[in-house]
mmCIF file of C-alpha atoms in Angstrom:
data_model
loop_
_atom_site.group_PDB
_atom_site.id
_atom_site.type_symbol
_atom_site.label_atom_id
_atom_site.label_comp_id
_atom_site.label_asym_id
_atom_site.label_seq_id
_atom_site.Cartn_x
_atom_site.Cartn_y
_atom_site.Cartn_z
ATOM 1 C CA UNK Y 1 62.795 37.642 -190.742
ATOM 2 C CA UNK Y 2 59.156 37.994 -190.176
ATOM 3 C CA UNK Y 3 58.295 34.440 -189.100
ATOM 4 C CA UNK Y 4 58.935 34.667 -185.452
ATOM 5 C CA UNK Y 5 58.303 31.081 -184.797
ATOM 6 C CA UNK Y 6 60.963 29.834 -187.532
ATOM 7 C CA UNK Y 7 63.547 31.975 -185.746
ATOM 8 C CA UNK Y 8 62.673 30.518 -182.373
ATOM 9 C CA UNK Y 9 62.583 27.201 -183.145
ATOM 10 C CA UNK Y 10 66.299 27.526 -184.967
ATOM 11 C CA UNK Y 11 67.680 29.082 -181.904
ATOM 12 C CA UNK Y 12 66.106 26.548 -179.617
ATOM 13 C CA UNK Y 13 67.788 24.292 -181.851
ATOM 14 C CA UNK Y 14 71.184 25.804 -181.768
ATOM 15 C CA UNK Y 15 71.131 26.013 -177.879
ATOM 16 C CA UNK Y 16 69.798 22.330 -177.666
ATOM 17 C CA UNK Y 17 72.812 21.108 -179.583
ATOM 18 C CA UNK Y 18 75.404 22.690 -177.446
ATOM 19 C CA UNK Y 19 77.415 19.604 -175.501
ATOM 20 C CA UNK Y 20 78.501 21.945 -172.910
ATOM 21 C CA UNK Y 21 74.959 22.824 -171.821
ATOM 22 C CA UNK Y 22 74.154 18.919 -171.609
ATOM 23 C CA UNK Y 23 77.321 18.422 -169.463
ATOM 24 C CA UNK Y 24 77.016 21.124 -167.023
ATOM 25 C CA UNK Y 25 73.303 20.070 -166.487
ATOM 26 C CA UNK Y 26 74.633 16.213 -165.805
ATOM 27 C CA UNK Y 27 77.179 17.528 -163.499
ATOM 28 C CA UNK Y 28 75.255 19.844 -161.693
ATOM 29 C CA UNK Y 29 72.504 16.928 -161.142
ATOM 30 C CA UNK Y 30 75.253 14.377 -160.200
ATOM 31 C CA UNK Y 31 76.419 16.990 -157.974
ATOM 32 C CA UNK Y 32 73.201 17.533 -156.103
ATOM 33 C CA UNK Y 33 72.753 13.697 -155.801
ATOM 34 C CA UNK Y 34 76.252 13.338 -154.318
ATOM 35 C CA UNK Y 35 76.017 16.445 -151.784
ATOM 36 C CA UNK Y 36 72.613 15.330 -150.464
ATOM 37 C CA UNK Y 37 73.540 11.665 -150.394
ATOM 38 C CA UNK Y 38 76.687 12.379 -148.294
ATOM 39 C CA UNK Y 39 74.955 14.972 -146.124
ATOM 40 C CA UNK Y 40 72.269 12.787 -145.169
ATOM 41 C CA UNK Y 41 73.640 10.634 -142.282
ATOM 42 C CA UNK Y 42 74.241 14.200 -140.663
ATOM 43 C CA UNK Y 43 76.099 14.597 -137.386
ATOM 44 C CA UNK Y 44 76.676 11.080 -135.375
ATOM 45 C CA UNK Y 45 75.436 11.605 -131.435
ATOM 46 C CA UNK Y 46 77.477 9.324 -129.167
ATOM 47 C CA UNK Y 47 75.439 8.104 -126.067
ATOM 48 C CA UNK Y 48 77.345 6.429 -123.241
ATOM 49 C CA UNK Y 49 75.867 3.812 -120.770
ATOM 50 C CA UNK Y 50 76.870 1.107 -118.371
ATOM 51 C CA UNK Y 51 76.073 -2.298 -119.251
ATOM 52 C CA UNK Y 52 75.444 -4.961 -116.198
ATOM 53 C CA UNK Y 53 79.030 -5.417 -115.848
ATOM 54 C CA UNK Y 54 79.801 -2.018 -115.139
ATOM 55 C CA UNK Y 55 81.445 -1.448 -118.336
ATOM 56 C CA UNK Y 56 81.298 1.842 -120.404
ATOM 57 C CA UNK Y 57 79.280 1.420 -123.355
ATOM 58 C CA UNK Y 58 79.140 3.762 -126.174
ATOM 59 C CA UNK Y 59 76.189 3.893 -129.143
ATOM 60 C CA UNK Y 60 76.643 5.660 -132.287
ATOM 61 C CA UNK Y 61 73.360 7.147 -133.509
ATOM 62 C CA UNK Y 62 73.448 8.839 -137.291
ATOM 63 C CA UNK Y 63 71.128 12.080 -137.447
ATOM 64 C CA UNK Y 64 69.495 10.279 -140.310
ATOM 65 C CA UNK Y 65 68.810 7.441 -137.551
ATOM 66 C CA UNK Y 66 67.297 10.169 -135.276
ATOM 67 C CA UNK Y 67 65.038 11.469 -138.028
ATOM 68 C CA UNK Y 68 63.703 8.496 -139.195
ATOM 69 C CA UNK Y 69 63.051 7.030 -135.744
ATOM 70 C CA UNK Y 70 61.081 10.486 -134.333
ATOM 71 C CA UNK Y 71 59.051 10.196 -137.959
ATOM 72 C CA UNK Y 72 58.150 6.373 -137.290
ATOM 73 C CA UNK Y 73 57.283 6.915 -133.596
ATOM 74 C CA UNK Y 74 55.420 10.134 -134.074
ATOM 75 C CA UNK Y 75 52.764 7.976 -136.365
ATOM 76 C CA UNK Y 76 51.268 7.277 -133.094
ATOM 77 C CA UNK Y 77 50.180 10.840 -132.516
ATOM 78 C CA UNK Y 78 49.592 12.046 -135.939
ATOM 79 C CA UNK Y 79 46.179 13.582 -136.784
ATOM 80 C CA UNK Y 80 45.427 14.424 -133.263
ATOM 81 C CA UNK Y 81 44.367 17.877 -132.164
ATOM 82 C CA UNK Y 82 46.947 19.712 -130.316
ATOM 83 C CA UNK Y 83 44.501 20.626 -127.122
ATOM 84 C CA UNK Y 84 44.738 19.970 -123.428
ATOM 85 C CA UNK Y 85 44.463 16.168 -123.663
ATOM 86 C CA UNK Y 86 47.182 15.887 -126.224
ATOM 87 C CA UNK Y 87 49.596 17.839 -124.045
ATOM 88 C CA UNK Y 88 48.429 15.941 -120.841
ATOM 89 C CA UNK Y 89 49.057 12.525 -122.560
ATOM 90 C CA UNK Y 90 52.696 14.078 -123.589
ATOM 91 C CA UNK Y 91 53.218 15.268 -119.837
ATOM 92 C CA UNK Y 92 52.285 11.892 -118.560
ATOM 93 C CA UNK Y 93 54.595 10.033 -120.874
ATOM 94 C CA UNK Y 94 57.760 11.829 -119.849
ATOM 95 C CA UNK Y 95 57.043 13.281 -116.462
ATOM 96 C CA UNK Y 96 58.962 10.753 -114.516
ATOM 97 C CA UNK Y 97 62.159 11.440 -116.785
ATOM 98 C CA UNK Y 98 64.746 13.787 -115.714
ATOM 99 C CA UNK Y 99 65.089 16.769 -118.236
ATOM 100 C CA UNK Y 100 68.454 16.033 -118.624
ATOM 101 C CA UNK Y 101 67.883 12.354 -120.012
ATOM 102 C CA UNK Y 102 65.170 13.168 -122.001
ATOM 103 C CA UNK Y 103 67.331 13.480 -125.147
ATOM 104 C CA UNK Y 104 68.831 10.001 -124.441
ATOM 105 C CA UNK Y 105 64.991 8.736 -123.771
ATOM 106 C CA UNK Y 106 63.982 9.911 -126.815
ATOM 107 C CA UNK Y 107 66.704 8.293 -128.877
ATOM 108 C CA UNK Y 108 66.836 4.937 -127.136
ATOM 109 C CA UNK Y 109 63.257 4.245 -125.709
ATOM 110 C CA UNK Y 110 60.257 6.255 -127.229
ATOM 111 C CA UNK Y 111 60.570 9.191 -129.559
ATOM 112 C CA UNK Y 112 56.808 9.687 -129.828
ATOM 113 C CA UNK Y 113 57.132 13.196 -128.518
ATOM 114 C CA UNK Y 114 60.723 14.045 -129.764
ATOM 115 C CA UNK Y 115 59.447 16.417 -132.251
ATOM 116 C CA UNK Y 116 56.658 18.021 -129.966
ATOM 117 C CA UNK Y 117 59.449 18.681 -126.985
ATOM 118 C CA UNK Y 118 61.440 20.119 -129.429
ATOM 119 C CA UNK Y 119 58.703 22.716 -130.412
ATOM 120 C CA UNK Y 120 57.869 23.309 -126.831
ATOM 121 C CA UNK Y 121 61.455 23.498 -125.984
ATOM 122 C CA UNK Y 122 61.817 27.027 -128.223
ATOM 123 C CA UNK Y 123 58.687 28.535 -126.357
ATOM 124 C CA UNK Y 124 59.148 27.695 -122.898
ATOM 125 C CA UNK Y 125 61.790 27.427 -120.325
ATOM 126 C CA UNK Y 126 60.219 24.191 -118.551
ATOM 127 C CA UNK Y 127 58.212 22.330 -121.327
ATOM 128 C CA UNK Y 128 57.458 19.091 -119.521
ATOM 129 C CA UNK Y 129 53.908 20.529 -118.324
ATOM 130 C CA UNK Y 130 51.882 22.613 -120.581
ATOM 131 C CA UNK Y 131 48.448 23.546 -121.244
ATOM 132 C CA UNK Y 132 46.975 24.403 -124.609
ATOM 133 C CA UNK Y 133 46.041 27.670 -123.851
ATOM 134 C CA UNK Y 134 49.308 28.415 -122.535
ATOM 135 C CA UNK Y 135 51.144 26.882 -126.029
ATOM 136 C CA UNK Y 136 48.884 29.026 -128.078
ATOM 137 C CA UNK Y 137 49.584 32.100 -125.833
ATOM 138 C CA UNK Y 138 53.084 31.493 -126.120
ATOM 139 C CA UNK Y 139 53.120 31.058 -129.827
ATOM 140 C CA UNK Y 140 50.966 34.479 -130.314
ATOM 141 C CA UNK Y 141 53.574 36.296 -128.147
ATOM 142 C CA UNK Y 142 56.321 34.942 -130.236
ATOM 143 C CA UNK Y 143 54.485 35.935 -133.405
ATOM 144 C CA UNK Y 144 53.821 39.693 -132.043
ATOM 145 C CA UNK Y 145 57.493 39.697 -131.195
ATOM 146 C CA UNK Y 146 58.551 38.648 -134.746
ATOM 147 C CA UNK Y 147 55.909 41.440 -136.300
ATOM 148 C CA UNK Y 148 57.290 44.183 -133.903
ATOM 149 C CA UNK Y 149 60.521 43.063 -134.997
ATOM 150 C CA UNK Y 150 60.024 43.446 -138.681
ATOM 151 C CA UNK Y 151 58.218 46.907 -137.865
ATOM 152 C CA UNK Y 152 54.813 45.811 -139.311
ATOM 153 C CA UNK Y 153 52.037 48.528 -139.256
ATOM 154 C CA UNK Y 154 48.872 47.558 -137.209
ATOM 155 C CA UNK Y 155 47.014 46.981 -140.327
ATOM 156 C CA UNK Y 156 49.466 44.417 -141.102
ATOM 157 C CA UNK Y 157 49.366 42.911 -137.715
ATOM 158 C CA UNK Y 158 45.692 42.730 -137.906
ATOM 159 C CA UNK Y 159 45.876 40.885 -141.377
ATOM 160 C CA UNK Y 160 48.145 38.095 -139.689
ATOM 161 C CA UNK Y 161 46.010 37.983 -136.838
ATOM 162 C CA UNK Y 162 43.106 36.895 -138.871
ATOM 163 C CA UNK Y 163 45.286 34.399 -140.683
ATOM 164 C CA UNK Y 164 46.041 32.772 -137.389
ATOM 165 C CA UNK Y 165 42.858 32.030 -136.793
ATOM 166 C CA UNK Y 166 42.705 29.589 -139.505
ATOM 167 C CA UNK Y 167 45.648 27.344 -138.017
ATOM 168 C CA UNK Y 168 44.153 27.145 -134.322
ATOM 169 C CA UNK Y 169 43.976 24.514 -132.804
ATOM 170 C CA UNK Y 170 46.566 22.817 -134.773
ATOM 171 C CA UNK Y 171 46.368 19.358 -135.883
ATOM 172 C CA UNK Y 172 49.880 17.558 -135.127
ATOM 173 C CA UNK Y 173 51.318 15.636 -138.038
ATOM 174 C CA UNK Y 174 55.324 15.027 -138.099
ATOM 175 C CA UNK Y 175 56.401 17.311 -140.871
ATOM 176 C CA UNK Y 176 58.360 15.697 -143.702
ATOM 177 C CA UNK Y 177 61.822 14.995 -142.051
ATOM 178 C CA UNK Y 178 63.994 15.973 -144.888
ATOM 179 C CA UNK Y 179 62.482 19.789 -144.526
ATOM 180 C CA UNK Y 180 65.349 21.380 -142.757
ATOM 181 C CA UNK Y 181 68.119 19.524 -144.752
ATOM 182 C CA UNK Y 182 66.431 20.873 -148.021
ATOM 183 C CA UNK Y 183 66.219 24.300 -146.731
ATOM 184 C CA UNK Y 184 69.803 24.319 -145.894
ATOM 185 C CA UNK Y 185 70.709 22.963 -149.151
ATOM 186 C CA UNK Y 186 68.958 26.185 -150.876
ATOM 187 C CA UNK Y 187 71.650 28.096 -150.026
ATOM 188 C CA UNK Y 188 73.953 26.049 -152.502
ATOM 189 C CA UNK Y 189 71.042 25.714 -155.089
ATOM 190 C CA UNK Y 190 70.814 29.738 -155.195
ATOM 191 C CA UNK Y 191 74.466 29.475 -156.057
ATOM 192 C CA UNK Y 192 74.855 26.803 -158.661
ATOM 193 C CA UNK Y 193 71.519 26.783 -160.634
ATOM 194 C CA UNK Y 194 72.109 30.477 -161.824
ATOM 195 C CA UNK Y 195 75.427 29.293 -162.691
ATOM 196 C CA UNK Y 196 73.519 26.743 -164.918
ATOM 197 C CA UNK Y 197 71.875 29.555 -166.814
ATOM 198 C CA UNK Y 198 74.980 31.462 -167.379
ATOM 199 C CA UNK Y 199 77.088 28.553 -169.125
ATOM 200 C CA UNK Y 200 73.871 27.264 -171.300
ATOM 201 C CA UNK Y 201 73.336 30.825 -172.833
ATOM 202 C CA UNK Y 202 77.015 32.213 -172.767
ATOM 203 C CA UNK Y 203 77.244 31.881 -176.486
ATOM 204 C CA UNK Y 204 73.733 32.977 -177.535
ATOM 205 C CA UNK Y 205 74.755 36.299 -178.764
ATOM 206 C CA UNK Y 206 78.675 35.460 -179.045
ATOM 207 C CA UNK Y 207 78.402 32.781 -181.592
ATOM 208 C CA UNK Y 208 76.887 34.830 -184.474
ATOM 209 C CA UNK Y 209 79.779 37.471 -183.894
ATOM 210 C CA UNK Y 210 82.317 34.485 -184.048
ATOM 211 C CA UNK Y 211 80.687 33.260 -187.317
ATOM 212 C CA UNK Y 212 80.192 36.739 -188.827
ATOM 213 C CA UNK Y 213 76.438 35.862 -189.241
ATOM 214 C CA UNK Y 214 75.643 39.090 -187.213
ATOM 215 C CA UNK Y 215 76.832 41.004 -190.366
ATOM 216 C CA UNK Y 216 74.232 39.304 -192.410
ATOM 217 C CA UNK Y 217 71.450 39.848 -189.601
ATOM 218 C CA UNK Y 218 72.238 43.536 -189.415
ATOM 219 C CA UNK Y 219 71.868 43.939 -193.235
ATOM 220 C CA UNK Y 220 68.171 43.418 -193.230
ATOM 221 C CA UNK Y 221 66.106 46.332 -191.732
ATOM 222 C CA UNK Y 222 63.805 44.417 -189.537
ATOM 223 C CA UNK Y 223 66.173 41.544 -188.467
ATOM 224 C CA UNK Y 224 67.339 42.585 -185.190
ATOM 225 C CA UNK Y 225 64.218 43.061 -183.043
ATOM 226 C CA UNK Y 226 62.735 39.879 -184.231
ATOM 227 C CA UNK Y 227 65.979 37.554 -183.649
ATOM 228 C CA UNK Y 228 66.634 39.481 -180.450
ATOM 229 C CA UNK Y 229 63.490 38.267 -178.747
ATOM 230 C CA UNK Y 230 63.786 34.946 -180.545
ATOM 231 C CA UNK Y 231 67.011 34.223 -178.576
ATOM 232 C CA UNK Y 232 65.586 35.510 -175.533
ATOM 233 C CA UNK Y 233 62.657 33.506 -175.618
ATOM 234 C CA UNK Y 234 64.538 30.393 -176.461
ATOM 235 C CA UNK Y 235 67.115 31.195 -173.748
ATOM 236 C CA UNK Y 236 64.635 31.281 -171.252
ATOM 237 C CA UNK Y 237 62.876 28.025 -172.567
ATOM 238 C CA UNK Y 238 66.425 26.434 -172.461
ATOM 239 C CA UNK Y 239 67.079 27.658 -169.036
ATOM 240 C CA UNK Y 240 63.712 27.102 -167.589
ATOM 241 C CA UNK Y 241 63.759 23.276 -168.420
ATOM 242 C CA UNK Y 242 67.174 22.915 -167.229
ATOM 243 C CA UNK Y 243 66.644 24.260 -163.955
ATOM 244 C CA UNK Y 244 63.537 22.462 -163.453
ATOM 245 C CA UNK Y 245 65.414 19.028 -164.400
ATOM 246 C CA UNK Y 246 68.052 19.810 -161.772
ATOM 247 C CA UNK Y 247 65.693 20.696 -159.064
ATOM 248 C CA UNK Y 248 63.724 17.775 -159.966
ATOM 249 C CA UNK Y 249 66.789 15.563 -159.574
ATOM 250 C CA UNK Y 250 67.283 17.195 -156.098
ATOM 251 C CA UNK Y 251 63.848 16.578 -154.993
ATOM 252 C CA UNK Y 252 63.736 12.929 -156.151
ATOM 253 C CA UNK Y 253 67.016 12.365 -154.327
ATOM 254 C CA UNK Y 254 65.659 13.901 -150.970
ATOM 255 C CA UNK Y 255 62.418 11.971 -151.345
ATOM 256 C CA UNK Y 256 64.539 8.666 -151.880
ATOM 257 C CA UNK Y 257 66.470 9.158 -148.833
ATOM 258 C CA UNK Y 258 63.483 10.794 -146.458
ATOM 259 C CA UNK Y 259 60.441 9.307 -148.242
ATOM 260 C CA UNK Y 260 57.336 11.514 -148.927
ATOM 261 C CA UNK Y 261 55.523 11.059 -145.916
ATOM 262 C CA UNK Y 262 54.922 14.337 -143.575
ATOM 263 C CA UNK Y 263 54.376 16.846 -146.712
ATOM 264 C CA UNK Y 264 50.813 17.279 -145.582
ATOM 265 C CA UNK Y 265 51.519 18.686 -142.083
ATOM 266 C CA UNK Y 266 51.058 22.505 -141.467
ATOM 267 C CA UNK Y 267 54.014 24.707 -141.844
ATOM 268 C CA UNK Y 268 53.786 25.383 -138.129
ATOM 269 C CA UNK Y 269 55.100 22.226 -137.271
ATOM 270 C CA UNK Y 270 58.513 23.451 -138.983
ATOM 271 C CA UNK Y 271 58.322 27.366 -137.797
ATOM 272 C CA UNK Y 272 56.065 27.681 -135.105
ATOM 273 C CA UNK Y 273 55.650 31.589 -135.468
ATOM 274 C CA UNK Y 274 54.706 31.219 -139.034
ATOM 275 C CA UNK Y 275 51.194 32.500 -139.549
ATOM 276 C CA UNK Y 276 50.571 31.113 -143.029
ATOM 277 C CA UNK Y 277 47.526 28.493 -143.173
ATOM 278 C CA UNK Y 278 49.356 26.313 -145.570
ATOM 279 C CA UNK Y 279 51.322 22.888 -145.616
ATOM 280 C CA UNK Y 280 55.049 22.201 -145.593
ATOM 281 C CA UNK Y 281 54.596 20.681 -149.116
ATOM 282 C CA UNK Y 282 53.217 23.759 -150.441
ATOM 283 C CA UNK Y 283 56.170 26.050 -148.973
ATOM 284 C CA UNK Y 284 58.676 24.057 -150.541
ATOM 285 C CA UNK Y 285 56.969 23.928 -153.913
ATOM 286 C CA UNK Y 286 56.718 27.736 -153.650
ATOM 287 C CA UNK Y 287 60.671 27.958 -152.783
ATOM 288 C CA UNK Y 288 61.397 26.043 -155.832
ATOM 289 C CA UNK Y 289 59.317 28.101 -158.153
ATOM 290 C CA UNK Y 290 61.287 31.003 -156.684
ATOM 291 C CA UNK Y 291 64.482 29.410 -157.351
ATOM 292 C CA UNK Y 292 63.390 28.885 -161.073
ATOM 293 C CA UNK Y 293 62.207 32.636 -161.257
ATOM 294 C CA UNK Y 294 65.292 33.944 -159.754
ATOM 295 C CA UNK Y 295 67.457 31.631 -162.358
ATOM 296 C CA UNK Y 296 65.080 33.075 -165.408
ATOM 297 C CA UNK Y 297 65.878 36.787 -164.060
#
């Protein structure tokens, strides 16, 4: 019983041979593919217009089409610094359009500034004419309000103020268009992946009791601790690879639907009050790591 490597390998093979474990991994992977694919179209937007004959015409646009159009249109401004000239050009582009018609304009004519306008709309009552100074001031005020709401100390606020100096001025890039969908799906992922762990490991100790092998194990003086840790390590190994596989299938499905463009965008393009000098791709990676860690625990 002193050969820990042999014990570990034996327990690993026992877990790998369980058909139930393979079945649940396949089923959960299939569920992720199905759920993400079914949700990809999102809500359908119906736009009404009058044709030349005076007839009412309805145009149905899926949420997926809106996101893809927004990404493709925003390529014209990707890489531009969000300074006065950037906002002045946006203002010039949409200044002649009534505020209540901007949604239709972005969907049907030109969606270049659709995402940028959405960011500004969360900071200003009238976001059509905004300067860079007004934008960064409003962002700072929102950050400070958030820190106050979380009861951060002055030293903590000073730390985050220093971090914000690394993200200004921002360089615009349309973030990965599947980001919000993926964040929403993580609520489901946090429920199904720990379930995966429970099913894969449900017999790791009970099987020895059922086959009465535990009586043989307990007869050896130094068997219990070694075998216990061999089982725990083997269980962690199986759960780790099973969770990584399911998460990998989920990410592959998302990338197949939404593409991979936009992972390098700064995280402020998704959450404008974030002070983290990092990218959307890094945040998504960290979230996946936390899901795996949570599952292991």
